[in-house]
XYZ file of N, CA, C and O in Angstrom:
616
model
N 177.028 103.331 117.404
C 178.225 103.628 118.182
C 177.929 104.667 119.261
O 177.224 105.632 119.023
N 178.483 104.429 120.404
C 178.259 105.327 121.535
C 179.207 106.513 121.453
O 180.403 106.364 121.297
N 178.637 107.690 121.536
C 179.481 108.884 121.506
C 179.753 109.336 122.937
O 179.026 109.007 123.857
N 180.806 110.091 123.113
C 181.130 110.617 124.438
C 179.997 111.509 124.937
O 179.649 111.479 126.100
N 179.401 112.271 124.051
C 178.309 113.161 124.438
C 177.137 112.357 125.006
O 176.554 112.732 126.011
N 176.784 111.243 124.390
C 175.699 110.406 124.886
C 176.029 109.839 126.258
O 175.211 109.853 127.161
N 177.242 109.370 126.430
C 177.642 108.765 127.698
C 177.612 109.777 128.840
O 177.303 109.432 129.974
N 177.912 111.016 128.571
C 177.946 112.040 129.612
C 176.621 112.779 129.788
O 176.522 113.691 130.592
N 175.608 112.386 129.075
C 174.318 113.066 129.134
C 173.708 112.924 130.526
O 173.251 111.863 130.917
N 173.730 113.991 131.304
C 173.198 114.023 132.668
C 173.707 112.868 133.529
O 173.002 112.332 134.371
N 174.934 112.423 133.278
C 175.589 111.356 134.030
C 174.919 109.998 133.870
O 175.074 109.112 134.695
N 174.115 109.824 132.814
C 173.526 108.524 132.511
C 174.451 107.792 131.554
O 175.088 108.393 130.702
N 174.521 106.487 131.670
C 175.340 105.697 130.775
C 174.613 105.339 129.496
O 175.180 104.719 128.618
N 173.352 105.697 129.394
C 172.579 105.387 128.198
C 171.420 106.380 128.068
O 171.003 106.990 129.037
N 170.934 106.535 126.882
C 169.682 107.249 126.638
C 168.979 106.531 125.503
O 169.589 105.782 124.740
N 167.681 106.735 125.391
C 166.932 106.125 124.294
C 166.991 107.049 123.092
O 166.853 108.264 123.222
N 167.191 106.482 121.937
C 167.232 107.271 120.715
C 165.807 107.601 120.270
O 164.918 106.768 120.358
N 165.616 108.804 119.771
C 164.311 109.209 119.284
C 164.052 108.566 117.925
O 164.885 108.618 117.035
N 162.890 107.936 117.788
C 162.533 107.365 116.497
C 161.342 108.088 115.877
O 161.153 108.023 114.676
N 160.542 108.755 116.702
C 159.390 109.522 116.211
C 159.188 110.741 117.096
O 159.628 110.763 118.246
N 158.481 111.712 116.585
C 158.061 112.842 117.402
C 156.676 113.266 116.935
O 156.295 113.052 115.780
N 155.920 113.834 117.860
C 154.546 114.216 117.577
C 154.267 115.585 118.168
O 154.740 115.904 119.259
N 153.499 116.385 117.462
C 153.101 117.687 117.983
C 151.889 117.489 118.886
O 150.942 116.793 118.524
N 151.942 118.100 120.054
C 150.836 118.026 121.006
C 150.536 119.443 121.493
O 151.400 120.316 121.448
N 149.314 119.697 121.970
C 148.913 121.066 122.306
C 149.392 121.564 123.665
O 149.048 122.663 124.060
N 150.162 120.764 124.394
C 150.652 121.179 125.707
C 152.153 120.928 125.775
O 152.738 120.346 124.867
N 152.769 121.345 126.872
C 154.181 121.060 127.135
C 154.213 119.928 128.164
O 154.181 120.173 129.364
N 154.267 118.676 127.717
C 154.108 117.559 128.647
C 155.236 117.419 129.652
O 156.400 117.641 129.341
N 154.840 117.043 130.867
C 155.779 116.761 131.948
C 155.858 115.267 132.216
O 156.784 114.801 132.854
N 154.841 114.516 131.786
C 154.813 113.080 132.010
C 154.006 112.417 130.908
O 153.232 113.059 130.215
N 154.231 111.105 130.755
C 153.560 110.334 129.716
C 153.207 108.962 130.274
O 153.901 108.435 131.141
N 152.108 108.421 129.787
C 151.674 107.088 130.177
C 150.985 106.464 128.976
O 150.681 107.149 127.998
N 150.725 105.177 129.050
C 150.008 104.495 127.984
C 148.704 103.976 128.544
O 148.688 103.262 129.555
N 147.601 104.345 127.936
C 146.297 103.800 128.269
C 146.159 102.531 127.431
O 145.823 102.585 126.253
N 146.458 101.384 128.029
C 146.513 100.140 127.258
C 145.142 99.693 126.780
O 145.041 98.933 125.824
N 144.080 100.160 127.422
C 142.727 99.795 126.970
C 142.405 100.435 125.628
O 141.857 99.798 124.743
N 142.762 101.709 125.484
C 142.448 102.426 124.247
C 143.618 102.406 123.263
O 143.447 102.753 122.098
N 144.813 102.044 123.750
C 146.000 102.086 122.900
C 146.502 103.497 122.671
O 147.328 103.737 121.802
N 146.020 104.446 123.469
C 146.412 105.844 123.319
C 147.442 106.231 124.377
O 147.481 105.665 125.464
N 148.268 107.225 124.032
C 149.148 107.822 125.020
C 148.346 108.834 125.824
O 147.418 109.461 125.317
N 148.730 109.000 127.084
C 148.158 110.038 127.935
C 149.337 110.894 128.377
O 150.320 110.379 128.907
N 149.260 112.187 128.120
C 150.304 113.106 128.554
C 149.680 114.183 129.417
O 148.483 114.474 129.311
N 150.473 114.750 130.300
C 149.975 115.807 131.165
C 151.059 116.811 131.451
O 152.241 116.560 131.214
N 150.629 117.939 131.982
C 151.546 119.047 132.229
C 151.473 119.490 133.678
O 150.392 119.682 134.225
N 152.624 119.642 134.302
C 152.729 120.152 135.665
C 152.567 121.665 135.637
O 153.127 122.333 134.783
N 151.795 122.199 136.554
C 151.657 123.655 136.684
C 151.491 124.000 138.149
O 150.731 123.352 138.868
N 152.195 125.028 138.599
C 152.149 125.409 140.010
C 150.882 126.170 140.382
O 150.313 125.954 141.423
N 150.446 127.095 139.531
C 149.422 128.039 139.956
C 148.051 127.841 139.324
O 147.093 128.454 139.730
N 147.945 127.009 138.319
C 146.654 126.856 137.671
C 146.501 125.435 137.162
O 147.451 124.676 137.068
N 145.277 125.077 136.872
C 144.985 123.729 136.409
C 145.530 123.518 135.011
O 145.503 124.397 134.179
N 146.017 122.334 134.771
C 146.514 121.963 133.457
C 145.679 120.834 132.892
O 144.693 120.431 133.479
N 146.103 120.301 131.774
C 145.287 119.334 131.071
C 145.987 117.996 130.920
O 147.199 117.911 130.929
N 145.160 116.958 130.774
C 145.623 115.665 130.301
C 145.177 115.547 128.861
O 144.099 116.020 128.499
N 145.986 114.919 128.039
C 145.643 114.719 126.631
C 145.773 113.245 126.280
O 146.793 112.636 126.581
N 144.749 112.693 125.666
C 144.792 111.341 125.125
C 144.992 111.473 123.635
O 144.289 112.238 122.974
N 145.957 110.726 123.065
C 146.139 110.794 121.623
C 146.757 109.512 121.088
O 147.410 108.765 121.810
N 146.499 109.271 119.825
C 147.084 108.147 119.089
C 148.110 108.732 118.131
O 147.763 109.613 117.343
N 149.368 108.271 118.187
C 150.366 108.801 117.251
C 149.879 108.691 115.808
O 149.314 107.684 115.400
N 150.083 109.772 115.069
C 149.629 109.827 113.683
C 148.233 110.377 113.541
O 147.767 110.644 112.435
N 147.525 110.547 114.667
C 146.167 111.081 114.632
C 146.053 112.265 115.588
O 145.117 112.361 116.377
N 147.023 113.158 115.510
C 147.074 114.281 116.445
C 145.874 115.216 116.324
O 145.588 115.976 117.229
N 145.144 115.130 115.209
C 143.970 115.986 115.063
C 142.819 115.519 115.942
O 141.822 116.206 116.099
N 142.948 114.339 116.552
C 141.890 113.802 117.404
C 142.279 113.807 118.875
O 141.837 112.963 119.645
N 143.104 114.743 119.279
C 143.540 114.819 120.672
C 142.378 115.285 121.542
O 141.681 116.230 121.214
N 142.198 114.571 122.654
C 141.145 114.925 123.615
C 141.812 115.471 124.869
O 142.676 114.820 125.446
N 141.416 116.657 125.288
C 142.014 117.251 126.477
C 140.942 117.528 127.518
O 139.785 117.749 127.196
N 141.353 117.495 128.771
C 140.471 117.810 129.889
C 141.252 118.648 130.887
O 142.349 118.270 131.295
N 140.704 119.808 131.323
C 141.376 120.581 132.372
C 141.244 119.844 133.706
O 140.193 119.318 134.020
N 142.336 119.810 134.445
C 142.312 118.999 135.656
C 142.872 119.709 136.865
O 142.463 120.798 137.187
N 143.829 119.073 137.522
C 144.306 119.510 138.824
C 145.630 120.250 138.730
O 146.383 120.086 137.783
N 145.934 121.003 139.767
C 147.231 121.670 139.862
C 148.300 120.647 140.222
O 148.018 119.644 140.864
N 149.508 120.932 139.806
C 150.694 120.191 140.211
C 150.614 118.695 139.914
O 151.026 117.860 140.697
N 150.060 118.355 138.747
C 150.005 116.951 138.334
C 151.413 116.451 138.050
O 152.206 117.134 137.429
N 151.689 115.215 138.488
C 153.021 114.632 138.315
C 153.010 113.315 137.556
O 154.049 112.868 137.098
N 151.875 112.646 137.477
C 151.820 111.360 136.798
C 150.384 110.924 136.604
O 149.477 111.432 137.252
N 150.185 109.954 135.705
C 148.843 109.477 135.401
C 148.891 108.001 135.033
O 149.886 107.511 134.496
N 147.813 107.297 135.346
C 147.600 105.923 134.877
C 146.119 105.823 134.531
O 145.277 106.488 135.144
N 145.804 104.984 133.541
C 144.419 104.855 133.088
C 144.145 103.400 132.741
O 144.947 102.744 132.074
N 142.981 102.887 133.213
C 142.612 101.492 132.960
C 141.120 101.300 133.254
O 140.625 101.776 134.271
N 140.428 100.589 132.366
C 138.999 100.273 132.560
C 138.169 101.503 132.926
O 137.398 101.479 133.886
N 138.339 102.589 132.212
C 137.594 103.834 132.412
C 137.979 104.575 133.704
O 137.407 105.591 134.028
N 138.927 104.042 134.473
C 139.403 104.729 135.672
C 140.680 105.479 135.332
O 141.496 105.025 134.536
N 140.847 106.637 135.963
C 142.046 107.449 135.774
C 142.585 107.810 137.157
O 141.828 108.249 138.024
N 143.882 107.594 137.350
C 144.556 107.967 138.586
C 145.558 109.057 138.278
O 146.339 108.959 137.329
N 145.542 110.122 139.076
C 146.410 111.271 138.850
C 147.160 111.581 140.140
O 146.550 111.741 141.199
N 148.488 111.677 140.042
C 149.319 112.043 141.191
C 149.572 113.539 141.165
O 149.955 114.090 140.141
N 149.344 114.193 142.296
C 149.675 115.613 142.455
C 150.581 115.759 143.665
O 150.322 115.177 144.714
N 151.629 116.554 143.513
C 152.611 116.745 144.570
C 152.684 118.221 144.931
O 152.726 119.073 144.051
N 152.727 118.502 146.230
C 152.678 119.882 146.714
C 153.934 120.274 147.484
O 153.875 121.010 148.454
N 155.078 119.745 147.080
C 156.339 120.119 147.706
C 156.794 119.122 148.748
O 156.063 118.215 149.147
N 158.006 119.312 149.231
C 158.625 118.352 150.145
C 158.073 118.409 151.564
O 158.348 117.515 152.372
N 157.290 119.436 151.890
C 156.752 119.569 153.247
C 155.257 119.288 153.342
O 154.672 119.444 154.416
N 154.628 118.890 152.245
C 153.183 118.667 152.241
C 152.860 117.299 151.655
O 153.542 116.828 150.750
N 151.810 116.675 152.178
C 151.380 115.403 151.627
C 150.987 115.567 150.163
O 150.574 116.634 149.734
N 151.122 114.487 149.423
C 150.685 114.435 148.027
C 149.277 113.852 147.987
O 148.802 113.280 148.971
N 148.637 113.955 146.827
C 147.303 113.406 146.647
C 147.272 112.533 145.409
O 147.797 112.917 144.362
N 146.657 111.369 145.547
C 146.346 110.534 144.397
C 144.853 110.664 144.159
O 144.047 110.345 145.036
N 144.481 111.198 143.001
C 143.078 111.348 142.630
C 142.669 110.125 141.823
O 143.383 109.712 140.916
N 141.515 109.563 142.132
C 140.956 108.450 141.364
C 139.586 108.885 140.863
O 138.743 109.339 141.640
N 139.395 108.785 139.564
C 138.137 109.234 138.976
C 137.829 108.407 137.734
O 138.658 107.617 137.283
N 136.641 108.569 137.203
C 136.266 107.952 135.933
C 136.508 108.964 134.828
O 136.477 110.170 135.064
N 136.720 108.489 133.604
C 137.018 109.417 132.508
C 135.922 110.444 132.308
O 136.202 111.601 132.030
N 134.659 110.045 132.464
C 133.583 111.018 132.251
C 133.517 112.068 133.354
O 132.916 113.120 133.177
N 134.166 111.806 134.495
C 134.170 112.772 135.602
C 135.422 113.636 135.628
O 135.584 114.451 136.526
N 136.336 113.456 134.664
C 137.528 114.291 134.622
C 137.128 115.757 134.534
O 136.178 116.113 133.846
N 137.836 116.591 135.226
C 137.516 118.006 135.229
C 136.522 118.376 136.324
O 136.153 119.536 136.472
N 136.091 117.380 137.098
C 135.173 117.610 138.224
C 135.846 117.097 139.495
O 135.555 115.998 139.969
N 136.780 117.878 140.041
C 137.554 117.414 141.200
C 136.695 116.968 142.376
O 137.084 116.086 143.122
N 135.527 117.563 142.521
C 134.660 117.207 143.642
C 134.150 115.767 143.554
O 133.712 115.192 144.545
N 134.220 115.166 142.374
C 133.760 113.785 142.195
C 134.890 112.767 142.310
O 134.640 111.566 142.275
N 136.119 113.215 142.458
C 137.265 112.303 142.536
C 137.458 111.797 143.960
O 137.238 112.510 144.934
N 137.877 110.546 144.058
C 138.287 109.990 145.342
C 139.719 110.447 145.576
O 140.556 110.356 144.685
N 140.016 110.951 146.767
C 141.353 111.442 147.087
C 142.000 110.568 148.157
O 141.368 110.251 149.156
N 143.257 110.192 147.929
C 144.026 109.424 148.907
C 145.335 110.168 149.140
O 146.018 110.545 148.193
N 145.653 110.409 150.406
C 146.896 111.105 150.751
C 148.075 110.140 150.749
O 147.956 108.982 151.173
N 149.207 110.648 150.275
C 150.472 109.914 150.275
C 151.551 110.856 150.782
O 151.348 112.070 150.839
N 152.721 110.330 151.125
C 153.820 111.200 151.573
C 154.208 112.217 150.500
O 153.862 112.058 149.327
N 154.937 113.244 150.884
C 155.349 114.278 149.938
C 156.089 113.717 148.722
O 156.834 112.747 148.828
N 155.856 114.345 147.571
C 156.625 114.051 146.375
C 156.100 112.947 145.479
O 156.840 112.433 144.656
N 154.830 112.560 145.617
C 154.285 111.522 144.736
C 154.440 111.975 143.296
O 154.050 113.072 142.925
N 155.059 111.118 142.468
C 155.430 111.561 141.135
C 154.962 110.593 140.060
O 153.965 110.817 139.409
N 155.659 109.524 139.871
C 155.362 108.605 138.777
C 154.342 107.559 139.191
O 154.310 107.127 140.344
N 153.531 107.123 138.215
C 152.542 106.071 138.439
C 152.718 105.034 137.337
O 152.845 105.383 136.163
N 152.701 103.776 137.722
C 152.741 102.681 136.753
C 151.638 101.699 137.099
O 151.524 101.269 138.250
N 150.839 101.347 136.129
C 149.759 100.402 136.339
C 150.186 99.035 135.821
O 150.568 98.904 134.663
N 150.153 98.035 136.688
C 150.501 96.671 136.305
C 149.219 95.856 136.185
O 148.582 95.541 137.195
N 148.834 95.543 134.965
C 147.629 94.747 134.763
C 147.843 93.316 135.240
O 146.916 92.687 135.742
N 149.057 92.795 135.148
C 149.304 91.405 135.542
C 149.145 91.203 137.054
O 148.674 90.162 137.494
N 149.553 92.199 137.861
C 149.404 92.078 139.313
C 148.199 92.855 139.830
O 147.938 92.864 141.028
N 147.485 93.523 138.927
C 146.309 94.340 139.279
C 146.651 95.321 140.393
O 145.968 95.438 141.394
N 147.767 96.031 140.174
C 148.211 96.994 141.170
C 148.749 98.243 140.489
O 149.049 98.250 139.300
N 148.855 99.295 141.293
C 149.442 100.554 140.850
C 150.714 100.767 141.655
O 150.716 100.639 142.889
N 151.792 101.064 140.951
C 153.072 101.373 141.569
C 153.278 102.877 141.509
O 152.992 103.497 140.491
N 153.745 103.459 142.606
C 153.973 104.896 142.677
C 155.344 105.157 143.292
O 155.834 104.360 144.083
N 155.924 106.295 142.946
C 157.263 106.667 143.395
C 157.241 108.109 143.872
O 156.606 108.959 143.257
N 157.939 108.376 144.979
C 158.102 109.769 145.409
C 159.403 110.304 144.831
O 160.325 109.557 144.525
N 159.477 111.628 144.696
C 160.570 112.238 143.939
C 161.715 112.821 144.760
O 162.741 113.141 144.204
N 161.543 113.014 146.038
C 162.569 113.739 146.780
C 163.693 112.813 147.216
O 163.459 111.707 147.690
N 164.927 113.285 147.068
C 166.109 112.458 147.282
C 166.293 112.023 148.735
O 166.840 110.974 149.008
N 165.825 112.816 149.673
C 166.032 112.519 151.080
C 165.465 111.144 151.441
O 166.138 110.315 152.037
N 164.224 110.894 151.085
C 163.574 109.614 151.355
C 162.682 109.243 150.185
O 161.498 109.508 150.192
N 163.243 108.640 149.163
C 162.434 108.179 148.030
C 161.723 106.898 148.447
O 162.320 106.000 149.017
N 160.429 106.848 148.156
C 159.617 105.708 148.565
C 158.874 105.166 147.349
O 158.390 105.932 146.512
N 158.782 103.837 147.259
C 158.000 103.180 146.217
C 156.834 102.474 146.896
O 157.016 101.808 147.915
N 155.636 102.659 146.348
C 154.430 102.041 146.881
C 153.834 101.106 145.848
O 153.861 101.397 144.661
N 153.238 100.036 146.308
C 152.409 99.190 145.457
C 151.074 99.058 146.152
O 151.005 98.716 147.340
N 149.987 99.352 145.446
C 148.649 99.285 146.022
C 147.723 98.603 145.028
O 147.787 98.857 143.842
N 146.865 97.766 145.537
C 145.895 97.064 144.698
C 144.964 98.065 144.016
O 144.488 99.017 144.650
N 144.702 97.834 142.741
C 143.781 98.709 141.988
C 142.413 98.750 142.684
O 141.779 99.794 142.769
N 141.977 97.608 143.233
C 140.651 97.555 143.860
C 140.535 98.525 145.036
O 139.450 99.045 145.308
N 141.628 98.819 145.733
C 141.599 99.755 146.862
C 141.585 101.200 146.412
O 141.294 102.107 147.201
N 141.927 101.455 145.150
C 142.040 102.828 144.655
C 140.985 103.177 143.620
O 141.063 104.227 143.001
N 139.993 102.314 143.428
C 138.951 102.628 142.440
C 138.103 103.796 142.935
O 137.893 103.955 144.129
N 137.638 104.627 141.991
C 136.799 105.763 142.401
C 135.448 105.310 142.960
O 134.996 104.249 142.715
């Protein structure tokens, strides 16, 4: 049954009910699924210092793998040993999409960088269309991009 509190939650007409929760070593700002490994990837946004990405399998939190990465991370996608990370630097500065291999994580100098408009935030990897979908976050001009994975490989 829908409660009034649920209906008024941040002006959304629906929310997803929690069925599980897991302890993780960071305060995640975003989540993705690495479909190759079957693991979740979570990351934390930080303004002034590098934060980490964590790969983990629910129920196996003792095997969490973390890597220190980039400032202002907003989203992540992972496929075939490639990792794409969106970083946003405010509404007046271009964003960066970093493309790297998992073994090169934590080595920004080895990442391929592609500039995007301000506010690059969410990343979705579509294996069926072999593309990456990205969204900017600012209300003034929200933009959705679709780019072939082959153009964004490290």
